[in-house]
């Protein structure tokens, strides 16, 4: 504990003589020696009485000559020994009591001065550097993309579909192992600690433990408060936090996670170490001087730090809060061993208990938010069809949300331990039970994700009925179910939990919708190219009714032009799906038209105004198909002229 460079030299007061002298009683010699030493010590102490000496007011003992500091401590020790000596007269005993009171007042001032001189807040840059290995970054993602409707605020920062997310350490998210990660630093130089311990020892021996704790706590608490301000930890009550808008809280949560780890692992841990170095073993075990000083110093700061997380844990639940709630949960979970290590004494039990309660409430909040999100997906009430049959904002929001849920797989698997309740009290369309073969092998979290997707699918089927055009209804479902499939395929974690069986079902569903769209649109158009009804009695070559043939070409042209006019405004946002759909249309339409044109154009091409009936070549149709599903109207006449 002692610092060799600052070891206080032993200063001898007048030496006690041997009690064996001729003609004197040994007890008289001892008493004279005691009085002599007492008077020398009293004189030295009174010289430094700041209430009576200008020099004593202007100078601090421990700022000057080391011999002076050593002599003063020696004098205090001598007075304390004198007080304990039963042979002092009443007058000398009163003098000793007065001297020790002066000494304690002086030592209290010296103690405060040393603390203030050496109590500068640690540099925040150095704290950030020391804590960087234990601070996990926050990954950003989005649960809503730009569209016509808003389904709540983004749970995370917005990222467009297809945009690559950074994979460096600043954007990766992980949950660290549950192990102690304190990184104490030296808040006060060792030589100053040596002086503080020497002073504290005399004050505690004299019965001034409370005064020592108060002085220590007042000085060090101001340093802790300053460090908290530099870290951005605001003095907000639970009510203040709950009154803030969620957008403002999101930024504060990120800052809090960073600051809380520095506070617990560095600041509070270092304050605990400092208290131990100064006060350990100086007081009886039942007084726990080091712990009392520690709590006097950091209790207010700890309450200030943890009140913020507590306020979030008991705030109103809503889906956009889930991921920040989980970030907070993971941060507190990771910090809990450190909190237990730093606040390990009985008197600091309240801090440990608060952290444990916060962790429990954050877990409950996460479970509740997930349940409320499931209900919200089932009962989402919008009744306005999305123009062009494109993606509904709901499917974008829900699937981005589900993808983010899978990113928190490790945490949520521990928190979500019950299966979905099933049924829907809120939706007009009942949700079928989960009947896929491997449901028994799935975790409760995986079953919840499947249930959310099933709820979404059923909701979308209800919204598809809002379209008057049957073909557009099928196109809408195809677009949205295909989006669900692509989001599942794009997330390995999500795909693993959903399972290939259910993924195959969804894939079959959007392909079925594509087939249904083709039938609803093109069966009527293709019927114009059939041979039935074109032949009249007589030979085949002369038995074609030109009137019927003209009508067929007119009907085909009209049907295709109508499809082109309408479906060029429909939108398939996925480029590959759009191209596949055009190819499938071309494969059934172009061969049929080519064959019909080859067999019958000769009957009309030499007739008057034949171009009114044979308006399009096969190439014209093939080129016109490029306009389909682009989301903007294009004149077929302009397309034909440019071709």
Coordinates of C-alpha atoms in Angstrom, one line a residue:
X1 CA 0.0 0.0 0.0
X2 CA 2.9 2.4 0.8
X3 CA 4.6 4.3 -2.0
X4 CA 8.4 4.1 -1.6
X5 CA 8.8 7.6 -3.1
X6 CA 6.4 9.2 -0.6
X7 CA 7.1 7.2 2.5
X8 CA 6.7 9.5 5.5
X9 CA 9.9 9.5 7.6
X10 CA 9.5 8.6 11.3
X11 CA 10.0 11.7 13.4
X12 CA 10.9 11.1 17.0
X13 CA 9.4 13.2 19.8
X14 CA 11.5 13.6 23.0
X15 CA 12.6 10.1 23.9
X16 CA 11.1 8.3 26.9
X17 CA 13.9 7.7 29.5
X18 CA 14.3 4.5 31.3
X19 CA 12.1 4.3 34.4
X20 CA 15.1 2.9 36.4
X21 CA 16.8 6.0 37.9
X22 CA 18.3 6.6 41.3
X23 CA 16.0 8.5 43.6
X24 CA 13.0 8.7 41.3
X25 CA 9.9 6.7 41.1
X26 CA 9.6 4.9 37.7
X27 CA 6.0 6.0 37.3
X28 CA 7.0 9.7 37.8
X29 CA 9.4 9.4 34.9
X30 CA 6.9 7.8 32.7
X31 CA 4.3 10.5 33.4
X32 CA 6.9 13.3 32.8
X33 CA 7.8 11.7 29.5
X34 CA 4.1 11.4 28.5
X35 CA 3.5 15.1 29.3
X36 CA 6.6 16.2 27.4
X37 CA 5.6 14.3 24.3
X38 CA 2.0 15.5 24.6
X39 CA 3.0 19.1 24.9
X40 CA 5.3 18.9 21.9
X41 CA 2.6 17.3 19.8
X42 CA 0.0 19.8 21.0
X43 CA 2.2 22.7 20.2
X44 CA 2.7 21.4 16.6
X45 CA -1.0 20.8 16.1
X46 CA -2.0 24.2 17.4
X47 CA 0.6 25.8 15.1
X48 CA -1.4 24.5 12.1
X49 CA -4.8 25.7 13.6
X50 CA -6.2 27.6 10.7
X51 CA -8.6 29.5 12.9
X52 CA -5.7 31.0 14.8
X53 CA -2.8 31.3 12.4
X54 CA -2.6 33.3 9.1
X55 CA 0.2 30.9 8.0
X56 CA -2.0 27.9 8.6
X57 CA -4.8 29.4 6.6
X58 CA -2.6 30.1 3.6
X59 CA -0.6 26.9 3.4
X60 CA -1.5 23.2 3.2
X61 CA 0.7 20.8 5.1
X62 CA 0.7 18.1 2.5
X63 CA 1.5 20.5 -0.3
X64 CA 4.8 21.4 1.2
X65 CA 7.8 19.7 2.9
X66 CA 7.3 16.0 3.4
X67 CA 9.0 16.2 6.8
X68 CA 6.2 18.7 8.0
X69 CA 3.5 16.2 6.9
X70 CA 5.2 13.4 8.7
X71 CA 5.7 15.4 11.9
X72 CA 2.0 16.4 11.9
X73 CA 0.8 12.9 11.5
X74 CA 3.2 11.8 14.3
X75 CA 1.8 14.6 16.5
X76 CA -1.7 13.4 15.9
X77 CA -0.7 9.8 16.8
X78 CA 0.9 11.1 20.0
X79 CA -2.2 13.0 21.0
X80 CA -4.3 10.0 20.4
X81 CA -2.0 7.9 22.5
X82 CA -2.2 10.5 25.2
X83 CA -6.0 10.5 25.2
X84 CA -6.0 6.8 25.8
X85 CA -3.6 7.1 28.8
X86 CA -5.5 7.0 32.0
X87 CA -3.0 8.9 34.1
X88 CA -3.6 12.3 32.4
X89 CA -5.0 15.0 34.7
X90 CA -8.4 16.5 33.9
X91 CA -6.7 19.6 32.5
X92 CA -4.4 17.7 30.2
X93 CA -7.2 15.5 29.1
X94 CA -9.2 18.5 28.1
X95 CA -6.2 19.9 26.2
X96 CA -5.7 16.6 24.4
X97 CA -9.4 16.5 23.4
X98 CA -9.2 20.1 22.1
X99 CA -6.0 19.3 20.2
X100 CA -7.4 16.3 18.5
X101 CA -10.5 18.3 17.4
X102 CA -8.2 20.9 15.9
X103 CA -6.2 18.1 14.3
X104 CA -9.3 16.5 12.8
X105 CA -10.5 19.8 11.3
X106 CA -7.1 20.3 9.8
X107 CA -6.8 16.8 8.4
X108 CA -10.3 17.1 7.0
X109 CA -9.2 20.2 5.1
X110 CA -6.0 18.5 4.0
X111 CA -7.9 15.4 2.9
X112 CA -10.3 17.6 0.8
X113 CA -7.4 19.6 -0.7
X114 CA -5.6 16.4 -1.8
X115 CA -8.8 15.0 -3.4
X116 CA -9.6 18.2 -5.2
X117 CA -6.0 18.7 -6.4
X118 CA -6.0 15.2 -8.0
X119 CA -9.6 14.7 -8.9
X120 CA -9.8 15.7 -12.6
X121 CA -12.3 13.8 -14.7
X122 CA -10.6 11.2 -17.0
X123 CA -10.3 12.1 -20.6
X124 CA -13.3 10.8 -22.5
X125 CA -11.2 9.9 -25.6
X126 CA -9.1 7.6 -23.5
X127 CA -12.2 6.0 -22.0
X128 CA -13.6 5.4 -25.4
X129 CA -10.3 3.8 -26.5
X130 CA -10.2 1.5 -23.5
X131 CA -13.7 0.4 -23.9
X132 CA -13.8 -0.1 -27.6
X133 CA -13.2 -3.8 -27.4
X134 CA -16.3 -4.3 -25.2
X135 CA -18.7 -2.0 -27.0
X136 CA -20.7 -3.7 -29.7
X137 CA -21.8 -1.6 -32.7
X138 CA -25.5 -1.2 -33.6
X139 CA -26.6 -2.5 -36.9
X140 CA -28.9 -0.4 -38.9
X141 CA -31.7 -1.7 -41.1
X142 CA -35.3 -0.7 -42.0
X143 CA -38.7 -2.2 -41.5
X144 CA -40.4 0.3 -43.9
X145 CA -39.5 1.3 -47.4
X146 CA -40.7 4.3 -49.4
X147 CA -44.3 3.7 -50.4
X148 CA -47.7 5.4 -50.3
X149 CA -48.7 4.4 -46.8
X150 CA -47.0 4.6 -43.4
X151 CA -47.1 1.6 -41.1
X152 CA -45.7 3.2 -38.1
X153 CA -42.2 4.7 -37.6
X154 CA -39.2 2.9 -38.8
X155 CA -37.9 0.6 -36.1
X156 CA -34.4 1.2 -37.4
X157 CA -32.6 3.6 -39.8
X158 CA -34.0 3.2 -43.3
X159 CA -32.2 1.0 -45.9
X160 CA -33.7 0.5 -49.3
X161 CA -34.2 -3.0 -50.7
X162 CA -31.1 -4.4 -52.3
X163 CA -28.8 -1.9 -50.7
X164 CA -25.8 -3.7 -49.2
X165 CA -25.2 -3.2 -45.5
X166 CA -21.8 -2.5 -44.2
X167 CA -20.0 -5.5 -42.8
X168 CA -17.2 -3.8 -41.0
X169 CA -17.0 -3.7 -37.2
X170 CA -18.9 -0.5 -36.9
X171 CA -22.1 -2.0 -38.2
X172 CA -21.9 -5.6 -37.2
X173 CA -24.1 -6.7 -34.2
X174 CA -23.2 -9.4 -31.8
X175 CA -24.1 -10.5 -28.3
X176 CA -21.0 -10.9 -26.2
X177 CA -20.4 -13.7 -23.8
X178 CA -21.6 -13.2 -20.3
X179 CA -18.3 -12.5 -18.6
X180 CA -16.7 -9.8 -16.5
X181 CA -15.1 -7.0 -18.6
X182 CA -14.1 -4.3 -16.0
X183 CA -11.2 -2.2 -17.0
X184 CA -10.1 -0.1 -14.0
X185 CA -7.9 3.0 -14.4
X186 CA -5.9 4.9 -11.8
X187 CA -8.0 8.0 -11.0
X188 CA -5.5 9.5 -8.5
X189 CA -1.7 9.1 -8.4
X190 CA -0.3 6.5 -5.9
X191 CA 1.6 9.1 -3.8
X192 CA -1.6 11.1 -3.3
X193 CA -3.5 7.8 -2.4
X194 CA -0.8 7.1 0.2
X195 CA -1.4 10.5 1.8
X196 CA -5.1 10.1 1.7
X197 CA -4.9 6.7 3.4
X198 CA -2.7 8.1 6.2
X199 CA -5.1 10.9 6.8
X200 CA -8.1 8.6 6.7
X201 CA -6.6 6.2 9.1
X202 CA -6.1 9.0 11.7
X203 CA -9.6 10.4 11.2
X204 CA -11.3 7.0 11.5
X205 CA -9.3 6.2 14.6
X206 CA -10.5 9.5 16.1
X207 CA -14.1 8.6 15.3
X208 CA -14.5 10.9 12.3
X209 CA -15.4 8.2 9.8
X210 CA -18.7 10.0 8.8
X211 CA -16.9 13.3 8.2
X212 CA -14.2 11.5 6.1
X213 CA -16.9 9.7 4.0
X214 CA -18.8 13.0 3.5
X215 CA -15.7 14.9 2.3
X216 CA -14.6 12.0 0.1
X217 CA -18.0 11.5 -1.4
X218 CA -18.7 15.2 -2.1
X219 CA -15.4 15.6 -4.0
X220 CA -15.5 12.4 -5.9
X221 CA -19.2 12.6 -6.7
X222 CA -18.6 15.9 -8.5
X223 CA -16.0 14.2 -10.6
X224 CA -18.4 11.3 -11.5
X225 CA -21.1 13.8 -12.3
X226 CA -18.8 15.6 -14.7
X227 CA -17.8 12.4 -16.4
X228 CA -21.4 11.5 -16.9
X229 CA -22.1 14.9 -18.5
X230 CA -19.1 14.4 -20.8
X231 CA -20.5 11.0 -21.8
X232 CA -23.9 12.5 -22.6
X233 CA -25.8 10.9 -19.6
X234 CA -28.5 13.4 -18.9
X235 CA -30.3 14.0 -15.6
X236 CA -33.7 12.7 -16.7
X237 CA -36.3 11.3 -14.4
X238 CA -38.4 8.3 -15.5
X239 CA -41.2 10.7 -16.3
X240 CA -38.9 12.9 -18.4
X241 CA -37.8 9.9 -20.5
X242 CA -41.3 8.7 -21.0
X243 CA -42.5 12.1 -22.3
X244 CA -39.9 12.2 -25.0
X245 CA -40.8 11.4 -28.6
X246 CA -39.6 8.0 -29.8
X247 CA -37.5 9.5 -32.5
X248 CA -35.5 11.4 -29.9
X249 CA -35.2 8.4 -27.7
X250 CA -33.7 6.2 -30.4
X251 CA -30.6 8.4 -30.5
X252 CA -30.4 8.6 -26.7
X253 CA -30.6 4.8 -26.5
X254 CA -27.6 4.4 -28.7
X255 CA -25.7 6.9 -26.6
X256 CA -26.8 5.3 -23.4
X257 CA -25.6 1.9 -24.4
X258 CA -22.1 3.3 -25.1
X259 CA -22.1 5.4 -22.0
X260 CA -23.4 2.7 -19.7
X261 CA -20.6 0.3 -20.6
X262 CA -18.0 3.0 -19.9
X263 CA -19.7 3.9 -16.6
X264 CA -19.9 0.4 -15.2
X265 CA -16.7 -1.1 -16.6
X266 CA -14.4 1.8 -16.2
X267 CA -15.7 4.7 -14.2
X268 CA -17.6 2.9 -11.4
X269 CA -15.1 0.0 -11.3
X270 CA -12.2 2.5 -11.0
X271 CA -14.0 4.4 -8.2
X272 CA -14.5 1.1 -6.4
X273 CA -10.8 0.3 -6.7
X274 CA -9.8 3.8 -5.5
X275 CA -12.0 3.4 -2.4
X276 CA -10.4 0.1 -1.6
X277 CA -6.9 1.5 -1.9
X278 CA -7.7 4.3 0.5
X279 CA -10.1 2.8 3.0
X280 CA -9.7 -1.0 3.0
X281 CA -9.2 -2.4 6.5
X282 CA -9.1 1.0 8.2
X283 CA -12.4 0.6 9.9
X284 CA -14.0 -2.4 11.7
X285 CA -15.5 -4.9 9.2
X286 CA -19.1 -4.0 10.1
X287 CA -18.6 -0.4 9.1
X288 CA -17.3 -1.2 5.5
X289 CA -15.7 2.2 5.1
X290 CA -14.5 1.6 1.5
X291 CA -18.0 0.5 0.4
X292 CA -19.7 3.4 2.2
X293 CA -17.4 5.9 0.4
X294 CA -18.0 4.1 -2.9
X295 CA -21.8 4.3 -2.6
X296 CA -21.6 7.9 -1.4
X297 CA -19.6 8.7 -4.6
X298 CA -21.5 6.7 -7.3
X299 CA -25.0 5.9 -6.1
X300 CA -26.5 9.1 -7.6
X301 CA -24.7 8.5 -10.9
X302 CA -25.7 4.9 -11.0
X303 CA -29.4 5.8 -10.4
X304 CA -29.1 8.4 -13.1
X305 CA -27.7 5.9 -15.5
X306 CA -30.1 3.1 -14.8
X307 CA -33.2 5.2 -14.5
X308 CA -33.1 5.8 -18.3
X309 CA -33.1 2.1 -19.1
X310 CA -35.8 1.5 -16.5
X311 CA -38.0 4.2 -18.1
X312 CA -37.7 2.6 -21.5
X313 CA -38.5 -0.9 -20.0
X314 CA -41.8 0.3 -18.6
X315 CA -42.8 2.7 -21.4
X316 CA -45.7 2.2 -23.8
X317 CA -45.1 -0.7 -26.2
X318 CA -45.3 -0.4 -30.0
X319 CA -43.7 -2.4 -32.8
X320 CA -41.1 0.2 -33.8
X321 CA -39.5 0.0 -30.3
X322 CA -38.7 -3.7 -30.4
X323 CA -35.2 -3.5 -31.8
X324 CA -34.0 -0.7 -29.5
X325 CA -35.6 -2.7 -26.6
X326 CA -33.5 -5.7 -27.7
X327 CA -30.4 -3.6 -28.0
X328 CA -31.0 -2.3 -24.5
X329 CA -31.7 -5.9 -23.2
X330 CA -28.4 -7.2 -24.7
X331 CA -26.5 -4.3 -23.3
X332 CA -27.8 -4.8 -19.8
X333 CA -27.4 -8.6 -20.1
X334 CA -23.8 -8.1 -21.1
X335 CA -23.2 -5.6 -18.3
X336 CA -24.9 -7.7 -15.5
X337 CA -21.8 -9.7 -14.5
X338 CA -19.8 -6.4 -14.4
X339 CA -22.5 -4.7 -12.3
X340 CA -22.5 -7.7 -9.9
X341 CA -18.7 -7.5 -9.6
X342 CA -18.6 -3.7 -9.1
X343 CA -21.7 -3.4 -6.9
X344 CA -21.0 -6.6 -4.9
X345 CA -21.4 -5.4 -1.3
X346 CA -24.6 -5.6 0.7
X347 CA -25.1 -1.8 0.7
X348 CA -25.0 -1.7 -3.1
X349 CA -27.6 -4.4 -3.5
X350 CA -30.2 -1.9 -4.7
X351 CA -28.2 -1.2 -7.8
X352 CA -27.8 -4.9 -8.6
X353 CA -31.5 -5.4 -8.0
X354 CA -32.5 -2.5 -10.3
X355 CA -30.3 -3.9 -13.1
X356 CA -31.9 -7.3 -12.8
X357 CA -35.4 -5.9 -12.7
X358 CA -34.7 -3.8 -15.8
X359 CA -33.4 -6.9 -17.6
X360 CA -36.6 -8.8 -16.7
X361 CA -38.9 -5.9 -17.8
X362 CA -37.1 -5.5 -21.1
X363 CA -37.5 -9.2 -21.8
X364 CA -41.2 -8.9 -20.9
X365 CA -41.5 -5.8 -23.2
X366 CA -39.9 -7.6 -26.1
X367 CA -42.3 -10.6 -25.8
X368 CA -45.3 -8.2 -25.5
X369 CA -44.2 -6.2 -28.5
X370 CA -43.9 -9.3 -30.7
X371 CA -47.3 -10.4 -29.6
X372 CA -48.8 -7.0 -30.4
X373 CA -47.0 -7.0 -33.8
X374 CA -48.6 -10.3 -34.7
X375 CA -52.0 -8.9 -33.8
X376 CA -51.3 -5.7 -35.8
X377 CA -50.4 -7.7 -38.9
X378 CA -53.6 -9.7 -38.7
X379 CA -55.9 -6.7 -38.2
X380 CA -54.2 -4.1 -40.5
X381 CA -57.3 -2.4 -41.9
X382 CA -56.4 -0.5 -45.1
X383 CA -59.1 -0.9 -47.8
X384 CA -57.5 1.1 -50.6
X385 CA -56.0 -1.1 -53.4
X386 CA -52.4 -0.3 -54.2
X387 CA -52.3 1.2 -57.8
X388 CA -50.9 -1.1 -60.4
X389 CA -51.0 -4.2 -58.2
X390 CA -47.5 -3.5 -56.9
X391 CA -46.1 -4.2 -53.5
X392 CA -48.3 -3.2 -50.6
X393 CA -46.5 -1.1 -47.9
X394 CA -47.6 -3.6 -45.3
X395 CA -45.6 -6.5 -46.9
X396 CA -42.5 -4.3 -47.1
X397 CA -42.8 -3.3 -43.5
X398 CA -43.6 -6.7 -42.1
X399 CA -40.9 -8.6 -44.1
X400 CA -38.2 -6.1 -43.2
X401 CA -39.4 -6.3 -39.6
X402 CA -39.3 -10.1 -39.7
X403 CA -35.8 -10.1 -41.3
X404 CA -34.6 -7.9 -38.4
X405 CA -36.2 -10.2 -35.9
X406 CA -34.1 -13.0 -37.3
X407 CA -30.9 -10.9 -36.8
X408 CA -31.7 -11.0 -33.1
X409 CA -32.2 -14.7 -33.2
X410 CA -29.8 -15.6 -30.3
X411 CA -31.5 -13.2 -27.9
X412 CA -35.1 -13.9 -29.0
X413 CA -34.7 -17.7 -28.9
X414 CA -34.0 -17.2 -25.1
X415 CA -36.9 -14.8 -24.6
X416 CA -39.6 -16.4 -26.7
X417 CA -40.5 -19.7 -25.1
X418 CA -44.1 -20.2 -25.9
X419 CA -45.8 -21.0 -29.3
X420 CA -48.2 -18.6 -31.0
X421 CA -51.7 -18.7 -29.5
X422 CA -53.3 -19.3 -32.9
X423 CA -56.6 -18.0 -34.2
X424 CA -57.4 -14.4 -35.0
X425 CA -59.9 -12.4 -33.1
X426 CA -59.1 -9.3 -35.3
X427 CA -59.0 -10.4 -38.9
X428 CA -62.0 -10.9 -41.2
X429 CA -60.2 -13.8 -42.8
X430 CA -59.4 -16.8 -40.5
X431 CA -55.7 -18.0 -40.4
X432 CA -55.2 -21.7 -41.0
X433 CA -53.3 -23.7 -38.4
X434 CA -49.7 -24.4 -39.0
X435 CA -49.8 -27.8 -40.7
X436 CA -46.3 -28.1 -42.2
X437 CA -44.6 -31.4 -41.3
X438 CA -41.6 -30.0 -39.3
X439 CA -43.5 -27.7 -37.0
X440 CA -42.8 -29.8 -33.9
X441 CA -39.0 -29.4 -34.6
X442 CA -39.1 -25.6 -34.8
X443 CA -38.3 -23.3 -31.9
X444 CA -41.1 -21.1 -30.5
X445 CA -39.5 -18.1 -32.2
X446 CA -39.5 -19.8 -35.6
X447 CA -43.2 -20.7 -35.1
X448 CA -43.9 -17.0 -34.3
X449 CA -42.2 -15.9 -37.5
X450 CA -44.1 -18.4 -39.6
X451 CA -47.3 -17.3 -37.9
X452 CA -46.6 -13.7 -38.8
X453 CA -45.9 -14.5 -42.4
X454 CA -49.1 -16.6 -42.5
X455 CA -51.0 -13.7 -41.0
X456 CA -49.5 -11.4 -43.6
X457 CA -50.4 -13.8 -46.4
X458 CA -54.0 -14.0 -45.3
X459 CA -54.3 -10.3 -45.0
X460 CA -52.9 -9.8 -48.5
X461 CA -55.4 -12.3 -49.9
X462 CA -58.1 -10.2 -48.4
X463 CA -56.7 -7.0 -49.9
X464 CA -56.5 -8.7 -53.3
X465 CA -60.3 -9.0 -53.3
X466 CA -60.4 -5.2 -53.4
X467 CA -59.4 -5.2 -57.1
X468 CA -62.3 -5.3 -59.6
X469 CA -60.0 -6.7 -62.3
X470 CA -59.5 -10.4 -61.5
X471 CA -56.2 -10.4 -63.4
X472 CA -54.9 -7.5 -61.4
X473 CA -55.9 -9.3 -58.2
X474 CA -53.8 -12.3 -59.2
X475 CA -50.9 -10.0 -60.2
X476 CA -51.0 -8.2 -56.8
X477 CA -50.8 -11.5 -54.9
X478 CA -48.0 -12.7 -57.2
X479 CA -45.9 -9.6 -56.6
X480 CA -46.4 -9.6 -52.8
X481 CA -45.9 -13.4 -52.2
X482 CA -42.8 -13.3 -54.5
X483 CA -41.4 -10.5 -52.3
X484 CA -42.0 -12.6 -49.2
X485 CA -40.1 -15.5 -50.8
X486 CA -37.2 -13.3 -51.9
X487 CA -36.9 -11.7 -48.4
X488 CA -36.7 -15.2 -46.8
X489 CA -34.2 -16.4 -49.4
X490 CA -32.1 -13.3 -48.8
X491 CA -31.6 -13.9 -45.0
X492 CA -29.9 -17.2 -44.1
X493 CA -31.0 -16.9 -40.5
X494 CA -34.6 -16.3 -41.5
X495 CA -34.6 -19.1 -44.1
X496 CA -33.2 -21.6 -41.6
X497 CA -36.0 -20.7 -39.1
X498 CA -38.8 -20.6 -41.7
X499 CA -37.7 -23.9 -43.3
X500 CA -37.6 -25.1 -46.9
X501 CA -41.0 -26.8 -46.7
X502 CA -42.9 -23.6 -46.0
X503 CA -40.7 -21.7 -48.5
X504 CA -41.7 -24.2 -51.2
X505 CA -45.3 -23.6 -50.4
X506 CA -44.9 -19.9 -50.8
X507 CA -43.0 -20.3 -54.0
X508 CA -45.8 -22.5 -55.4
X509 CA -48.3 -19.8 -54.3
X510 CA -46.8 -17.0 -56.3
X511 CA -46.4 -19.2 -59.3
X512 CA -50.0 -20.3 -59.1
X513 CA -50.9 -16.6 -59.0
X514 CA -48.9 -16.0 -62.1
X515 CA -50.7 -18.8 -63.9
X516 CA -54.1 -17.5 -62.7
X517 CA -53.2 -14.0 -64.1
X518 CA -52.3 -15.4 -67.5
X519 CA -55.6 -17.3 -67.7
X520 CA -57.6 -14.3 -66.6
X521 CA -55.9 -12.0 -69.2
X522 CA -55.0 -14.1 -72.2
X523 CA -57.6 -16.8 -72.6
X524 CA -60.1 -14.3 -74.1
X525 CA -57.4 -12.9 -76.4
X526 CA -56.2 -16.3 -77.5
X527 CA -59.8 -17.4 -78.3
X528 CA -59.7 -14.9 -81.1
X529 CA -57.0 -17.0 -82.8
X530 CA -59.0 -20.2 -82.9
X531 CA -60.2 -21.7 -86.2
X532 CA -63.7 -22.5 -85.2
X533 CA -66.3 -20.4 -86.9
X534 CA -64.1 -19.2 -89.8
X535 CA -65.0 -21.9 -92.3
X536 CA -68.1 -22.1 -94.4
X537 CA -69.5 -25.0 -96.5
X538 CA -67.4 -25.9 -99.4
X539 CA -63.8 -26.5 -100.1
X540 CA -61.2 -25.6 -97.5
X541 CA -59.3 -23.1 -99.7
X542 CA -62.4 -21.2 -100.6
X543 CA -64.4 -21.9 -97.5
X544 CA -63.0 -19.1 -95.2
X545 CA -65.5 -16.4 -94.3
X546 CA -63.7 -13.1 -94.8
X547 CA -66.3 -11.3 -92.7
X548 CA -65.7 -13.7 -89.8
X549 CA -61.9 -13.4 -90.3
X550 CA -62.1 -9.6 -90.2
X551 CA -64.1 -9.8 -87.0
X552 CA -61.5 -12.1 -85.5
X553 CA -58.6 -9.8 -86.3
X554 CA -60.6 -6.8 -85.0
X555 CA -61.4 -8.7 -81.8
X556 CA -57.8 -9.8 -81.3
X557 CA -56.5 -6.3 -82.0
X558 CA -59.0 -4.8 -79.6
X559 CA -58.2 -7.3 -76.9
X560 CA -54.5 -7.0 -77.2
X561 CA -54.7 -3.2 -77.3
X562 CA -56.8 -3.1 -74.2
X563 CA -54.4 -5.4 -72.4
X564 CA -51.5 -3.2 -73.5
X565 CA -53.3 0.0 -72.5
X566 CA -54.2 -1.3 -69.0
X567 CA -51.3 -3.6 -68.2
X568 CA -48.5 -1.2 -69.1
X569 CA -49.7 0.8 -66.1
X570 CA -49.5 -2.3 -63.9
X571 CA -46.2 -2.7 -62.1
X572 CA -44.0 -5.7 -61.3
X573 CA -41.1 -4.2 -59.3
X574 CA -38.9 -7.2 -59.4
X575 CA -36.9 -7.1 -62.7
X576 CA -36.4 -10.8 -63.0
X577 CA -40.0 -11.6 -62.2
X578 CA -41.2 -9.0 -64.7
X579 CA -39.0 -10.5 -67.4
X580 CA -40.1 -14.1 -66.6
X581 CA -43.8 -13.0 -66.8
X582 CA -43.3 -11.4 -70.2
X583 CA -41.5 -14.4 -71.5
X584 CA -44.3 -16.7 -70.3
X585 CA -46.9 -14.5 -72.1
X586 CA -44.8 -14.4 -75.3
X587 CA -44.5 -18.2 -75.2
X588 CA -48.2 -18.7 -75.4
X589 CA -49.2 -15.6 -77.4
X590 CA -46.6 -15.2 -80.1
X591 CA -46.7 -18.8 -81.5
X592 CA -50.5 -18.7 -81.6
X593 CA -50.5 -15.4 -83.4
X594 CA -47.7 -16.4 -85.8
X595 CA -49.7 -19.6 -86.8
X596 CA -53.0 -17.7 -87.2
X597 CA -51.4 -15.0 -89.2
X598 CA -49.6 -17.5 -91.4
X599 CA -52.8 -19.4 -92.2
X600 CA -55.2 -16.6 -92.8
X601 CA -53.4 -13.3 -93.8
X602 CA -53.5 -14.3 -97.4
X603 CA -57.3 -14.1 -97.3
X604 CA -57.2 -10.4 -96.4
X605 CA -54.0 -8.9 -97.4
X606 CA -55.1 -8.2 -101.0
X607 CA -58.5 -6.9 -99.7
X608 CA -59.3 -3.2 -99.4
X609 CA -58.2 -1.6 -96.1
X610 CA -56.5 -4.9 -95.0
X611 CA -54.1 -2.9 -92.7
X612 CA -57.2 -2.1 -90.6
X613 CA -57.4 -5.8 -89.7
X614 CA -53.9 -7.1 -89.9
X615 CA -52.4 -4.2 -87.9
X616 CA -49.5 -6.0 -86.1
X617 CA -46.7 -8.3 -87.0
X618 CA -45.4 -10.9 -84.6
X619 CA -42.5 -8.5 -84.0
X620 CA -44.9 -5.7 -83.2
X621 CA -46.5 -7.8 -80.5
X622 CA -43.1 -9.0 -79.1
X623 CA -42.0 -5.4 -78.9
X624 CA -45.2 -4.3 -77.3
X625 CA -44.9 -6.8 -74.6
X626 CA -41.8 -4.9 -73.3
X627 CA -44.3 -2.2 -72.2
X628 CA -46.2 -4.5 -69.9
X629 CA -45.8 -4.1 -66.1
X630 CA -43.6 -0.9 -66.3
X631 CA -46.0 1.1 -64.3
X632 CA -46.6 3.9 -66.8
X633 CA -48.9 4.1 -69.9
X634 CA -47.4 3.8 -73.4
X635 CA -49.2 4.3 -76.6
X636 CA -49.2 1.2 -78.7
X637 CA -49.4 3.4 -81.9
X638 CA -46.1 5.1 -80.8
X639 CA -44.5 1.8 -80.0
X640 CA -45.6 0.4 -83.5
X641 CA -44.3 3.5 -85.4
X642 CA -41.0 3.4 -83.6
X643 CA -40.6 -0.3 -84.3

